[in-house]
CSV table of C-alpha atoms and ligand atoms in Angstrom, one decimal:
chain,number,residue,atom,x,y,z
A,1,MET,CA,-8.3,71.8,-139.3
A,2,THR,CA,-5.2,68.9,-140.5
A,3,ASP,CA,-2.0,70.0,-141.0
A,4,LEU,CA,-1.1,68.0,-144.4
A,5,SER,CA,2.0,68.7,-144.1
A,6,LEU,CA,2.4,66.6,-141.3
A,7,THR,CA,0.3,63.8,-143.5
A,8,PRO,CA,2.3,60.6,-144.2
A,9,ASP,CA,3.5,59.8,-147.9
A,10,ARG,CA,1.5,57.2,-149.2
A,11,ASP,CA,4.0,54.9,-150.8
A,12,ALA,CA,6.5,55.3,-147.9
A,13,PRO,CA,5.1,51.2,-146.7
A,14,PHE,CA,5.6,50.2,-150.2
A,15,GLU,CA,9.2,51.6,-150.6
A,16,ALA,CA,9.9,50.5,-146.3
A,17,ALA,CA,8.6,46.9,-147.7
A,18,GLN,CA,11.6,46.2,-150.5
A,19,VAL,CA,13.5,47.6,-147.8
A,20,LEU,CA,12.1,44.9,-145.2
A,21,SER,CA,12.2,42.5,-147.7
A,22,ALA,CA,16.2,43.1,-149.3
A,23,ARG,CA,17.6,43.2,-145.1
A,24,ALA,CA,15.9,40.2,-144.6
A,25,PRO,CA,15.3,38.3,-147.4
A,26,GLY,CA,12.1,35.7,-146.9
A,27,PHE,CA,11.6,36.7,-143.3
A,28,VAL,CA,7.9,37.3,-142.9
A,29,PRO,CA,6.8,38.6,-139.7
A,30,GLN,CA,3.3,37.3,-138.0
A,31,MET,CA,3.4,39.7,-134.7
A,32,VAL,CA,4.4,43.5,-134.9
A,33,ILE,CA,5.7,44.1,-131.6
A,34,VAL,CA,5.7,47.6,-130.4
A,35,LEU,CA,8.0,49.0,-127.6
A,36,GLY,CA,6.6,51.6,-124.9
A,37,SER,CA,8.3,53.8,-123.1
A,38,GLY,CA,10.9,51.8,-120.9
A,39,LEU,CA,9.7,48.4,-122.2
A,40,SER,CA,12.2,47.7,-125.2
A,41,GLY,CA,14.8,45.5,-123.3
A,42,PHE,CA,12.9,43.6,-124.9
A,43,ALA,CA,14.5,43.6,-127.8
A,44,LYS,CA,17.0,41.4,-126.5
A,45,HIS,CA,14.8,38.5,-126.5
A,46,ILE,CA,14.8,38.3,-129.5
A,47,GLU,CA,16.5,35.0,-131.4
A,48,ASN,CA,18.6,36.1,-134.1
A,49,PRO,CA,17.6,39.7,-134.5
A,50,ILE,CA,18.7,41.6,-138.1
A,51,SER,CA,17.8,45.4,-136.8
A,52,ILE,CA,17.3,48.2,-139.5
A,53,ASP,CA,17.4,51.5,-137.9
A,54,TYR,CA,14.4,53.2,-138.4
A,55,VAL,CA,16.6,56.6,-140.7
A,56,ASP,CA,16.7,53.7,-143.3
A,57,LEU,CA,12.9,52.5,-143.5
A,58,PRO,CA,11.1,55.0,-145.3
A,59,GLY,CA,7.6,56.7,-143.8
A,60,PHE,CA,9.3,55.6,-140.5
A,61,PRO,CA,9.2,57.8,-136.8
A,62,ALA,CA,12.4,59.8,-136.4
A,63,PRO,CA,13.3,59.6,-132.7
A,64,SER,CA,13.2,61.5,-130.9
A,65,VAL,CA,12.1,61.8,-126.7
A,66,GLU,CA,14.6,59.3,-124.3
A,67,GLY,CA,13.9,56.0,-123.6
A,68,HIS,CA,12.4,55.9,-127.2
A,69,ILE,CA,14.6,54.8,-129.4
A,70,GLY,CA,14.0,54.5,-133.0
A,71,LYS,CA,15.0,50.9,-134.7
A,72,LEU,CA,13.7,47.6,-135.8
A,73,HIS,CA,14.2,44.2,-135.2
A,74,LEU,CA,13.0,41.3,-137.2
A,75,GLY,CA,13.9,37.3,-135.4
A,76,TYR,CA,11.6,35.0,-133.6
A,77,VAL,CA,10.7,35.6,-130.1
A,78,GLY,CA,9.4,31.1,-128.7
A,79,GLY,CA,9.9,30.5,-132.3
A,80,LEU,CA,7.5,33.1,-134.3
A,81,PRO,CA,8.6,35.8,-135.9
A,82,VAL,CA,7.7,38.7,-135.3
A,83,ALA,CA,8.9,42.4,-135.8
A,84,CYS,CA,9.6,45.2,-132.8
A,85,LEU,CA,8.8,48.7,-133.2
A,86,ALA,CA,11.9,49.7,-130.5
A,87,GLY,CA,10.2,53.7,-130.8
A,88,ARG,CA,7.4,54.5,-131.5
A,89,LYS,CA,5.8,58.9,-132.2
A,90,HIS,CA,3.6,60.6,-129.7
A,91,TYR,CA,1.3,63.1,-130.8
A,92,TYR,CA,2.7,65.4,-128.5
A,93,GLU,CA,6.2,65.1,-130.0
A,94,GLY,CA,4.4,67.4,-132.9
A,95,ARG,CA,4.3,65.1,-136.1
A,96,GLY,CA,0.0,64.8,-136.1
A,97,MET,CA,-1.2,62.1,-135.7
A,98,GLY,CA,0.5,59.4,-138.2
A,99,ALA,CA,3.5,60.0,-137.5
A,100,MET,CA,3.1,55.3,-137.3
A,101,THR,CA,1.2,54.9,-140.3
A,102,PRO,CA,4.1,53.8,-143.0
A,103,ALA,CA,5.4,51.3,-139.7
A,104,ILE,CA,2.4,49.5,-139.2
A,105,ARG,CA,1.6,49.1,-143.1
A,106,ALA,CA,5.1,48.1,-144.3
A,107,LEU,CA,4.3,45.7,-141.6
A,108,LYS,CA,0.5,44.3,-143.0
A,109,LEU,CA,2.6,44.9,-146.5
A,110,ALA,CA,5.4,42.4,-145.2
A,111,GLY,CA,3.1,39.9,-144.0
A,112,ALA,CA,2.2,40.7,-140.3
A,113,LYS,CA,-1.2,39.1,-138.9
A,114,THR,CA,-1.1,40.3,-135.6
A,115,LEU,CA,0.0,44.0,-133.7
A,116,LEU,CA,0.8,44.1,-129.9
A,117,VAL,CA,1.1,47.3,-128.1
A,118,THR,CA,2.8,47.5,-124.8
A,119,ASN,CA,3.0,51.2,-123.1
A,120,ALA,CA,3.0,53.5,-119.9
A,121,THR,CA,0.0,54.1,-118.2
A,122,GLY,CA,-1.3,56.4,-115.3
A,123,SER,CA,-4.1,54.3,-113.3
A,124,LEU,CA,-7.6,55.4,-111.9
A,125,ARG,CA,-7.6,52.6,-109.8
A,126,HIS,CA,-7.0,52.5,-106.7
A,127,ASP,CA,-6.6,48.0,-106.8
A,128,VAL,CA,-4.2,48.1,-109.9
A,129,LEU,CA,-1.1,50.0,-108.4
A,130,PRO,CA,2.3,50.9,-110.3
A,131,GLY,CA,4.1,47.9,-111.4
A,132,ARG,CA,1.3,45.8,-113.3
A,133,VAL,CA,0.7,44.6,-115.9
A,134,VAL,CA,-3.2,45.9,-117.5
A,135,MET,CA,-4.5,44.0,-120.6
A,136,ILE,CA,-6.4,46.8,-122.3
A,137,THR,CA,-9.7,45.7,-123.1
A,138,ASP,CA,-10.8,49.0,-125.3
A,139,HIS,CA,-10.0,52.4,-125.7
A,140,ILE,CA,-11.1,56.6,-125.4
A,141,ASN,CA,-9.5,58.2,-127.8
A,142,LEU,CA,-9.6,61.5,-127.4
A,143,LEU,CA,-6.4,62.3,-128.4
A,144,PRO,CA,-7.6,65.4,-131.2
A,145,GLY,CA,-8.6,63.4,-134.5
A,146,THR,CA,-7.9,60.4,-135.5
A,147,PRO,CA,-4.8,59.4,-137.6
A,148,LEU,CA,-7.3,58.4,-140.8
A,149,ILE,CA,-8.3,61.7,-141.2
A,150,GLY,CA,-7.1,62.4,-144.9
A,151,PRO,CA,-8.5,61.0,-148.3
A,152,ASN,CA,-8.9,57.5,-147.4
A,153,ASP,CA,-5.7,54.9,-148.3
A,154,ASP,CA,-8.5,52.4,-150.5
A,155,ARG,CA,-4.8,49.4,-150.9
A,156,PHE,CA,-5.1,49.0,-147.2
A,157,GLY,CA,-8.8,49.6,-145.9
A,158,PRO,CA,-11.8,51.0,-146.2
A,159,ARG,CA,-12.8,54.3,-145.9
A,160,PHE,CA,-15.2,53.6,-143.1
A,161,PHE,CA,-14.4,50.2,-140.6
A,162,SER,CA,-15.3,49.0,-137.6
A,163,MET,CA,-13.4,49.6,-133.9
A,164,ALA,CA,-15.7,46.0,-132.6
A,165,ASN,CA,-13.6,43.9,-131.1
A,166,ALA,CA,-10.8,46.6,-131.6
A,167,TYR,CA,-8.7,44.4,-128.7
A,168,ASP,CA,-9.2,40.5,-130.0
A,169,GLN,CA,-11.7,38.9,-127.9
A,170,GLU,CA,-9.5,36.1,-128.1
A,171,LEU,CA,-6.1,36.4,-128.4
A,172,ASN,CA,-7.5,38.7,-125.6
A,173,GLN,CA,-8.5,35.0,-124.2
A,174,ARG,CA,-5.2,33.7,-124.5
A,175,LEU,CA,-3.5,36.3,-123.2
A,176,ILE,CA,-5.5,35.7,-119.4
A,177,ALA,CA,-5.4,31.9,-119.5
A,178,LEU,CA,-1.0,32.7,-120.2
A,179,ALA,CA,-0.8,35.2,-117.6
A,180,ALA,CA,-2.8,32.6,-114.7
A,181,THR,CA,-0.3,29.9,-116.1
A,182,LEU,CA,2.4,33.0,-115.6
A,183,ASN,CA,1.5,33.4,-111.9
A,184,ILE,CA,0.9,36.8,-113.3
A,185,ASN,CA,-1.4,39.7,-111.8
A,186,MET,CA,-3.0,40.9,-114.1
A,187,ALA,CA,-5.2,43.3,-114.5
A,188,SER,CA,-7.9,44.4,-117.3
A,189,GLY,CA,-9.8,47.4,-117.9
A,190,VAL,CA,-10.1,50.2,-120.9
A,191,TYR,CA,-7.5,52.5,-122.0
A,192,LEU,CA,-7.8,56.3,-121.8
A,193,ALA,CA,-5.3,58.3,-124.8
A,194,THR,CA,-4.6,62.1,-124.3
A,195,PRO,CA,-2.5,64.2,-125.9
A,196,GLY,CA,-0.6,65.3,-123.0
A,197,PRO,CA,2.9,66.2,-123.2
A,198,ASN,CA,1.6,67.6,-119.8
A,199,PHE,CA,0.1,65.5,-117.5
A,200,GLU,CA,-3.9,65.5,-116.2
A,201,THR,CA,-5.1,68.0,-113.8
A,202,ALA,CA,-6.9,66.2,-110.8
A,203,ALA,CA,-10.3,67.3,-112.8
A,204,GLU,CA,-9.2,65.9,-115.6
A,205,ILE,CA,-8.6,62.6,-113.8
A,206,ARG,CA,-12.7,62.5,-112.5
A,207,MET,CA,-13.6,63.9,-115.7
A,208,MET,CA,-11.6,60.4,-117.0
A,209,ALA,CA,-12.5,58.0,-114.3
A,210,ARG,CA,-16.6,58.5,-115.0
A,211,MET,CA,-16.2,58.4,-118.4
A,212,GLY,CA,-15.1,54.6,-117.7
A,213,ALA,CA,-11.1,55.5,-118.2
A,214,ASP,CA,-9.0,52.7,-116.0
A,215,LEU,CA,-6.2,53.9,-117.3
A,216,VAL,CA,-4.7,57.2,-119.4
A,217,GLY,CA,-2.2,57.4,-121.0
A,218,MET,CA,-0.8,59.5,-124.2
A,219,SER,CA,-0.3,56.5,-126.6
A,220,SER,CA,-0.8,53.8,-128.6
A,221,VAL,CA,-4.8,54.7,-129.9
A,222,PRO,CA,-3.4,55.8,-133.2
A,223,GLU,CA,-1.4,53.0,-133.9
A,224,VAL,CA,-4.6,50.4,-132.7
A,225,ILE,CA,-6.9,52.5,-136.0
A,226,VAL,CA,-4.0,52.3,-138.1
A,227,ALA,CA,-3.5,48.4,-137.5
A,228,ARG,CA,-7.2,47.7,-137.6
A,229,HIS,CA,-7.4,49.7,-140.5
A,230,CYS,CA,-5.7,46.9,-142.2
A,231,GLY,CA,-7.4,44.3,-140.8
A,232,LEU,CA,-4.5,42.8,-138.1
A,233,ARG,CA,-5.6,42.1,-135.2
A,234,VAL,CA,-4.5,43.3,-132.4
A,235,ALA,CA,-4.1,43.3,-128.6
A,236,ALA,CA,-2.4,45.8,-126.1
A,237,LEU,CA,-1.2,45.3,-122.5
A,238,SER,CA,-0.2,48.9,-120.3
A,239,VAL,CA,2.1,48.1,-117.3
A,240,VAL,CA,0.9,51.2,-115.0
A,241,THR,CA,3.3,53.4,-113.8
A,242,ASN,CA,1.9,55.6,-111.6
A,243,LEU,CA,-1.4,55.8,-110.4
A,244,ALA,CA,-2.7,58.9,-112.1
A,245,GLU,CA,-2.9,62.7,-111.6
A,246,GLY,CA,-5.2,62.9,-107.7
A,247,LEU,CA,-5.3,58.9,-106.6
A,248,THR,CA,-1.4,60.2,-105.0
A,249,THR,CA,0.5,63.1,-103.5
A,250,GLU,CA,3.5,62.1,-105.6
A,251,GLU,CA,4.4,63.7,-108.2
A,252,LEU,CA,4.9,62.3,-111.5
A,253,SER,CA,7.1,62.9,-114.0
A,254,HIS,CA,9.0,60.9,-117.3
A,255,GLU,CA,11.8,59.3,-114.9
A,256,HIS,CA,9.2,57.8,-112.7
A,257,THR,CA,7.3,56.9,-115.4
A,258,LEU,CA,10.8,55.3,-115.8
A,259,LYS,CA,11.7,53.6,-113.5
A,260,HIS,CA,8.5,51.7,-112.8
A,261,ALA,CA,8.2,50.9,-116.0
A,262,SER,CA,10.9,48.7,-115.1
A,263,VAL,CA,9.9,47.1,-112.4
A,264,GLY,CA,6.1,46.1,-114.1
A,265,ALA,CA,8.2,45.5,-118.0
A,266,VAL,CA,9.8,41.9,-116.2
A,267,ASP,CA,6.9,40.6,-115.9
A,268,LEU,CA,5.0,42.4,-119.2
A,269,THR,CA,8.9,40.8,-121.1
A,270,ARG,CA,7.2,37.2,-119.6
A,271,LEU,CA,4.0,37.5,-120.4
A,272,VAL,CA,4.6,38.4,-124.2
A,273,LYS,CA,7.4,35.8,-124.2
A,274,ALA,CA,5.1,33.5,-123.7
A,275,PHE,CA,2.1,34.9,-126.9
B,1,HPA,N1,-0.7,59.9,-117.6
B,1,HPA,C1,-0.8,60.4,-119.4
B,1,HPA,N2,0.2,59.1,-119.0
B,1,HPA,C2,1.0,58.9,-118.4
B,1,HPA,C3,1.0,58.8,-117.3
B,1,HPA,C4,-0.1,59.4,-117.0
B,1,HPA,O1,-0.2,60.0,-115.7
B,1,HPA,N3,1.9,57.7,-117.1
B,1,HPA,C5,2.1,57.2,-117.5
B,1,HPA,N4,2.2,57.9,-119.1
């Protein structure tokens, strides 16, 4: 059953877009960047930033998990106007699948064209080790639903829509070329989203590998679905923080995730700045 109390306020994106144009008049973000676990340090690379607390933006999520803050940074990276979401909501936090929906839609209303998602993941491949940056080429959604369950909001997109080319091939070609130029040994792979908050069992990881997953994580897929629904182009980059359960004897923890995310964040930051 869908809990309708968790369905986001349909008008919140319009109200949030009004706050944005009042706080940053004339600013039109071209790209939205979602900063994942431990990657919020990217915010210091934004020039002339205007930072707005999520609590001041209708529909934006109130933060909770350690390592996840709740601020929107508007500014420039390499001359491009960007909006960085520092802090995302995860399904496991209990706010349903749609917690990020108003934020993505508000930034679409503000003029954004592209969504760049970053996250931290476990690797299902022995050749893709912690600290490595991985470009996501596709996903498998094992979350219990999607953020678009419930009445469709025709103002943003159609009821039914394609997820072909969800991870934009042209943007991915650009990322591949940039990674080569920057000497970053970027891998690519399929991301599988699981509800969490527990890490997986070894048997689950074996199942996921057989399903075709290269990476496992607890985020991102809701944002990507909402972005595709409203016509944003999407690219997504992961930092591998660990080998998935069963591939390693190391015990998984959130602290472990944050520690290894900061190692990979160096390459990720270079790549995102260039992109
Ligand atoms: N599983 C799920 N989510 C994760 C992992 C993992 O091993 N590592 C980082 N996020």
